[in-house]
Amino acid sequence: MSGTWINLIFDITICLSLLIGAFFLISGSIGILRFPDVYTRLHAATKSSTLGVAGIMIGAFLFHYVEHDIVSGKLLLGILFVLLTAPVSGHMISRAAYRAGVPLWEKSIKDEYAEVLKKEQKRQAPHS
């Protein structure tokens, strides 16, 4: 009797994980279409893909564990890889866009990176 309850709990957990992952991917897609500039679009794409893909991969990991008694090291490494690399790549792309002169949205309130960039440029300027 308790085995069926445990299976039911695992099935619900797997379904919730897949649904949460799908929700984040869909909301990120909507964000890419609706947000006004490259930085907010990149934010939507990076955050949603990280959480969406991780949720789906966690669901797949739990499915393989429950149904086939397999602990998939490849899925665990894939989850870890996505969680580590997607935010870093999003940051690097947005930093490159800023340095290339892509303008912020005109209704942006604060530009914190401008001060950091000025300090960096002063530090790298040749001393005369």
PDB file of C-alpha atoms in Angstrom:
ATOM      1  CA  MET A   1       0.000   0.000   0.000  1.00  0.00           C
ATOM      2  CA  SER A   2       2.742   2.486   0.876  1.00  0.00           C
ATOM      3  CA  GLY A   3       4.579   1.716  -2.372  1.00  0.00           C
ATOM      4  CA  THR A   4       1.698   3.085  -4.400  1.00  0.00           C
ATOM      5  CA  TRP A   5       1.635   6.286  -2.342  1.00  0.00           C
ATOM      6  CA  ILE A   6       5.346   6.765  -2.859  1.00  0.00           C
ATOM      7  CA  ASN A   7       4.953   6.190  -6.591  1.00  0.00           C
ATOM      8  CA  LEU A   8       2.081   8.668  -6.662  1.00  0.00           C
ATOM      9  CA  ILE A   9       4.175  11.274  -4.847  1.00  0.00           C
ATOM     10  CA  PHE A  10       7.066  10.717  -7.260  1.00  0.00           C
ATOM     11  CA  ASP A  11       4.714  10.968 -10.246  1.00  0.00           C
ATOM     12  CA  ILE A  12       3.285  14.242  -8.950  1.00  0.00           C
ATOM     13  CA  THR A  13       6.796  15.567  -8.304  1.00  0.00           C
ATOM     14  CA  ILE A  14       7.907  14.614 -11.813  1.00  0.00           C
ATOM     15  CA  CYS A  15       4.845  16.239 -13.375  1.00  0.00           C
ATOM     16  CA  LEU A  16       5.290  19.407 -11.313  1.00  0.00           C
ATOM     17  CA  SER A  17       8.949  19.616 -12.257  1.00  0.00           C
ATOM     18  CA  LEU A  18       8.129  19.272 -15.948  1.00  0.00           C
ATOM     19  CA  LEU A  19       5.278  21.780 -15.715  1.00  0.00           C
ATOM     20  CA  ILE A  20       7.427  24.310 -13.862  1.00  0.00           C
ATOM     21  CA  GLY A  21      10.154  23.905 -16.471  1.00  0.00           C
ATOM     22  CA  ALA A  22       7.656  24.367 -19.300  1.00  0.00           C
ATOM     23  CA  PHE A  23       6.160  27.413 -17.568  1.00  0.00           C
ATOM     24  CA  PHE A  24       9.546  29.117 -17.302  1.00  0.00           C
ATOM     25  CA  LEU A  25      10.396  28.357 -20.922  1.00  0.00           C
ATOM     26  CA  ILE A  26       7.076  29.743 -22.158  1.00  0.00           C
ATOM     27  CA  SER A  27       7.313  32.834 -19.952  1.00  0.00           C
ATOM     28  CA  GLY A  28      10.854  33.438 -21.185  1.00  0.00           C
ATOM     29  CA  SER A  29       9.683  33.204 -24.780  1.00  0.00           C
ATOM     30  CA  ILE A  30       6.978  35.761 -24.077  1.00  0.00           C
ATOM     31  CA  GLY A  31       9.550  37.975 -22.349  1.00  0.00           C
ATOM     32  CA  ILE A  32      11.842  37.866 -25.365  1.00  0.00           C
ATOM     33  CA  LEU A  33       8.990  39.079 -27.553  1.00  0.00           C
ATOM     34  CA  ARG A  34       7.622  41.723 -25.183  1.00  0.00           C
ATOM     35  CA  PHE A  35      10.610  43.360 -23.487  1.00  0.00           C
ATOM     36  CA  PRO A  36      11.915  46.598 -25.024  1.00  0.00           C
ATOM     37  CA  ASP A  37      15.709  46.303 -25.202  1.00  0.00           C
ATOM     38  CA  VAL A  38      18.453  43.757 -25.564  1.00  0.00           C
ATOM     39  CA  TYR A  39      19.302  43.695 -21.857  1.00  0.00           C
ATOM     40  CA  THR A  40      15.814  42.920 -20.596  1.00  0.00           C
ATOM     41  CA  ARG A  41      15.304  40.379 -23.372  1.00  0.00           C
ATOM     42  CA  LEU A  42      18.576  38.723 -22.490  1.00  0.00           C
ATOM     43  CA  HIS A  43      17.557  38.660 -18.838  1.00  0.00           C
ATOM     44  CA  ALA A  44      14.284  36.938 -19.733  1.00  0.00           C
ATOM     45  CA  ALA A  45      16.028  34.437 -21.970  1.00  0.00           C
ATOM     46  CA  THR A  46      18.785  33.601 -19.506  1.00  0.00           C
ATOM     47  CA  LYS A  47      16.706  33.257 -16.352  1.00  0.00           C
ATOM     48  CA  SER A  48      13.889  31.350 -17.975  1.00  0.00           C
ATOM     49  CA  SER A  49      16.114  28.976 -19.896  1.00  0.00           C
ATOM     50  CA  THR A  50      18.153  28.228 -16.786  1.00  0.00           C
ATOM     51  CA  LEU A  51      15.117  27.445 -14.661  1.00  0.00           C
ATOM     52  CA  GLY A  52      13.119  25.858 -17.488  1.00  0.00           C
ATOM     53  CA  VAL A  53      15.772  23.486 -18.741  1.00  0.00           C
ATOM     54  CA  ALA A  54      16.856  22.631 -15.198  1.00  0.00           C
ATOM     55  CA  GLY A  55      13.244  21.846 -14.240  1.00  0.00           C
ATOM     56  CA  ILE A  56      12.750  19.584 -17.226  1.00  0.00           C
ATOM     57  CA  MET A  57      16.074  17.835 -16.646  1.00  0.00           C
ATOM     58  CA  ILE A  58      15.249  17.324 -12.966  1.00  0.00           C
ATOM     59  CA  GLY A  59      11.939  15.790 -14.032  1.00  0.00           C
ATOM     60  CA  ALA A  60      13.766  13.510 -16.460  1.00  0.00           C
ATOM     61  CA  PHE A  61      16.269  12.552 -13.757  1.00  0.00           C
ATOM     62  CA  LEU A  62      13.482  11.670 -11.316  1.00  0.00           C
ATOM     63  CA  PHE A  63      11.629   9.722 -14.009  1.00  0.00           C
ATOM     64  CA  HIS A  64      14.687   7.584 -14.796  1.00  0.00           C
ATOM     65  CA  TYR A  65      15.328   7.071 -11.102  1.00  0.00           C
ATOM     66  CA  VAL A  66      11.757   6.002 -10.294  1.00  0.00           C
ATOM     67  CA  GLU A  67      10.899   4.001 -13.412  1.00  0.00           C
ATOM     68  CA  HIS A  68      14.234   2.356 -14.235  1.00  0.00           C
ATOM     69  CA  ASP A  69      16.221   2.607 -10.975  1.00  0.00           C
ATOM     70  CA  ILE A  70      18.933   4.513 -12.832  1.00  0.00           C
ATOM     71  CA  VAL A  71      20.876   7.388 -11.320  1.00  0.00           C
ATOM     72  CA  SER A  72      21.955   9.219 -14.443  1.00  0.00           C
ATOM     73  CA  GLY A  73      25.274  10.940 -13.974  1.00  0.00           C
ATOM     74  CA  LYS A  74      24.910  12.538 -17.395  1.00  0.00           C
ATOM     75  CA  LEU A  75      21.666  14.226 -16.380  1.00  0.00           C
ATOM     76  CA  LEU A  76      23.183  15.421 -13.116  1.00  0.00           C
ATOM     77  CA  LEU A  77      26.148  16.867 -14.996  1.00  0.00           C
ATOM     78  CA  GLY A  78      23.800  18.422 -17.544  1.00  0.00           C
ATOM     79  CA  ILE A  79      21.768  20.084 -14.790  1.00  0.00           C
ATOM     80  CA  LEU A  80      24.930  21.383 -13.140  1.00  0.00           C
ATOM     81  CA  PHE A  81      26.297  22.590 -16.482  1.00  0.00           C
ATOM     82  CA  VAL A  82      23.121  24.522 -17.319  1.00  0.00           C
ATOM     83  CA  LEU A  83      22.900  26.059 -13.848  1.00  0.00           C
ATOM     84  CA  LEU A  84      26.513  27.254 -14.029  1.00  0.00           C
ATOM     85  CA  THR A  85      26.971  28.309 -17.638  1.00  0.00           C
ATOM     86  CA  ALA A  86      23.696  29.971 -18.650  1.00  0.00           C
ATOM     87  CA  PRO A  87      23.912  32.875 -16.164  1.00  0.00           C
ATOM     88  CA  VAL A  88      27.591  33.426 -16.937  1.00  0.00           C
ATOM     89  CA  SER A  89      27.021  33.443 -20.690  1.00  0.00           C
ATOM     90  CA  GLY A  90      24.075  35.833 -20.321  1.00  0.00           C
ATOM     91  CA  HIS A  91      26.229  38.170 -18.256  1.00  0.00           C
ATOM     92  CA  MET A  92      29.072  38.078 -20.761  1.00  0.00           C
ATOM     93  CA  ILE A  93      26.760  38.731 -23.724  1.00  0.00           C
ATOM     94  CA  SER A  94      25.117  41.687 -21.981  1.00  0.00           C
ATOM     95  CA  ARG A  95      28.507  43.067 -20.978  1.00  0.00           C
ATOM     96  CA  ALA A  96      29.722  42.805 -24.565  1.00  0.00           C
ATOM     97  CA  ALA A  97      26.553  44.532 -25.787  1.00  0.00           C
ATOM     98  CA  TYR A  98      27.067  47.360 -23.298  1.00  0.00           C
ATOM     99  CA  ARG A  99      30.702  47.817 -24.284  1.00  0.00           C
ATOM    100  CA  ALA A 100      29.697  47.806 -27.954  1.00  0.00           C
ATOM    101  CA  GLY A 101      27.404  50.746 -27.264  1.00  0.00           C
ATOM    102  CA  VAL A 102      23.985  49.117 -27.413  1.00  0.00           C
ATOM    103  CA  PRO A 103      21.730  51.675 -25.694  1.00  0.00           C
ATOM    104  CA  LEU A 104      19.648  50.983 -22.628  1.00  0.00           C
ATOM    105  CA  TRP A 105      15.894  51.369 -22.773  1.00  0.00           C
ATOM    106  CA  GLU A 106      15.032  55.070 -22.471  1.00  0.00           C
ATOM    107  CA  LYS A 107      12.910  54.412 -19.371  1.00  0.00           C
ATOM    108  CA  SER A 108      15.729  52.636 -17.542  1.00  0.00           C
ATOM    109  CA  ILE A 109      16.156  54.180 -14.116  1.00  0.00           C
ATOM    110  CA  LYS A 110      19.777  53.488 -13.266  1.00  0.00           C
ATOM    111  CA  ASP A 111      22.941  52.629 -15.143  1.00  0.00           C
ATOM    112  CA  GLU A 112      25.291  51.198 -12.526  1.00  0.00           C
ATOM    113  CA  TYR A 113      27.755  49.771 -15.012  1.00  0.00           C
ATOM    114  CA  ALA A 114      28.677  53.193 -16.462  1.00  0.00           C
ATOM    115  CA  GLU A 115      30.589  54.128 -13.285  1.00  0.00           C
ATOM    116  CA  VAL A 116      32.417  50.811 -13.229  1.00  0.00           C
ATOM    117  CA  LEU A 117      33.355  51.157 -16.886  1.00  0.00           C
ATOM    118  CA  LYS A 118      34.699  54.701 -16.346  1.00  0.00           C
ATOM    119  CA  LYS A 119      36.883  53.521 -13.454  1.00  0.00           C
ATOM    120  CA  GLU A 120      38.133  50.638 -15.577  1.00  0.00           C
ATOM    121  CA  GLN A 121      39.001  52.936 -18.473  1.00  0.00           C
ATOM    122  CA  LYS A 122      40.861  55.356 -16.153  1.00  0.00           C
ATOM    123  CA  ARG A 123      42.852  52.479 -14.718  1.00  0.00           C
ATOM    124  CA  GLN A 124      43.801  51.207 -18.181  1.00  0.00           C
ATOM    125  CA  ALA A 125      44.657  54.632 -19.607  1.00  0.00           C
ATOM    126  CA  PRO A 126      48.378  55.084 -20.299  1.00  0.00           C
ATOM    127  CA  HIS A 127      50.166  57.183 -17.712  1.00  0.00           C
ATOM    128  CA  SER A 128      51.806  60.321 -19.092  1.00  0.00           C
TER     129      SER A 128
END
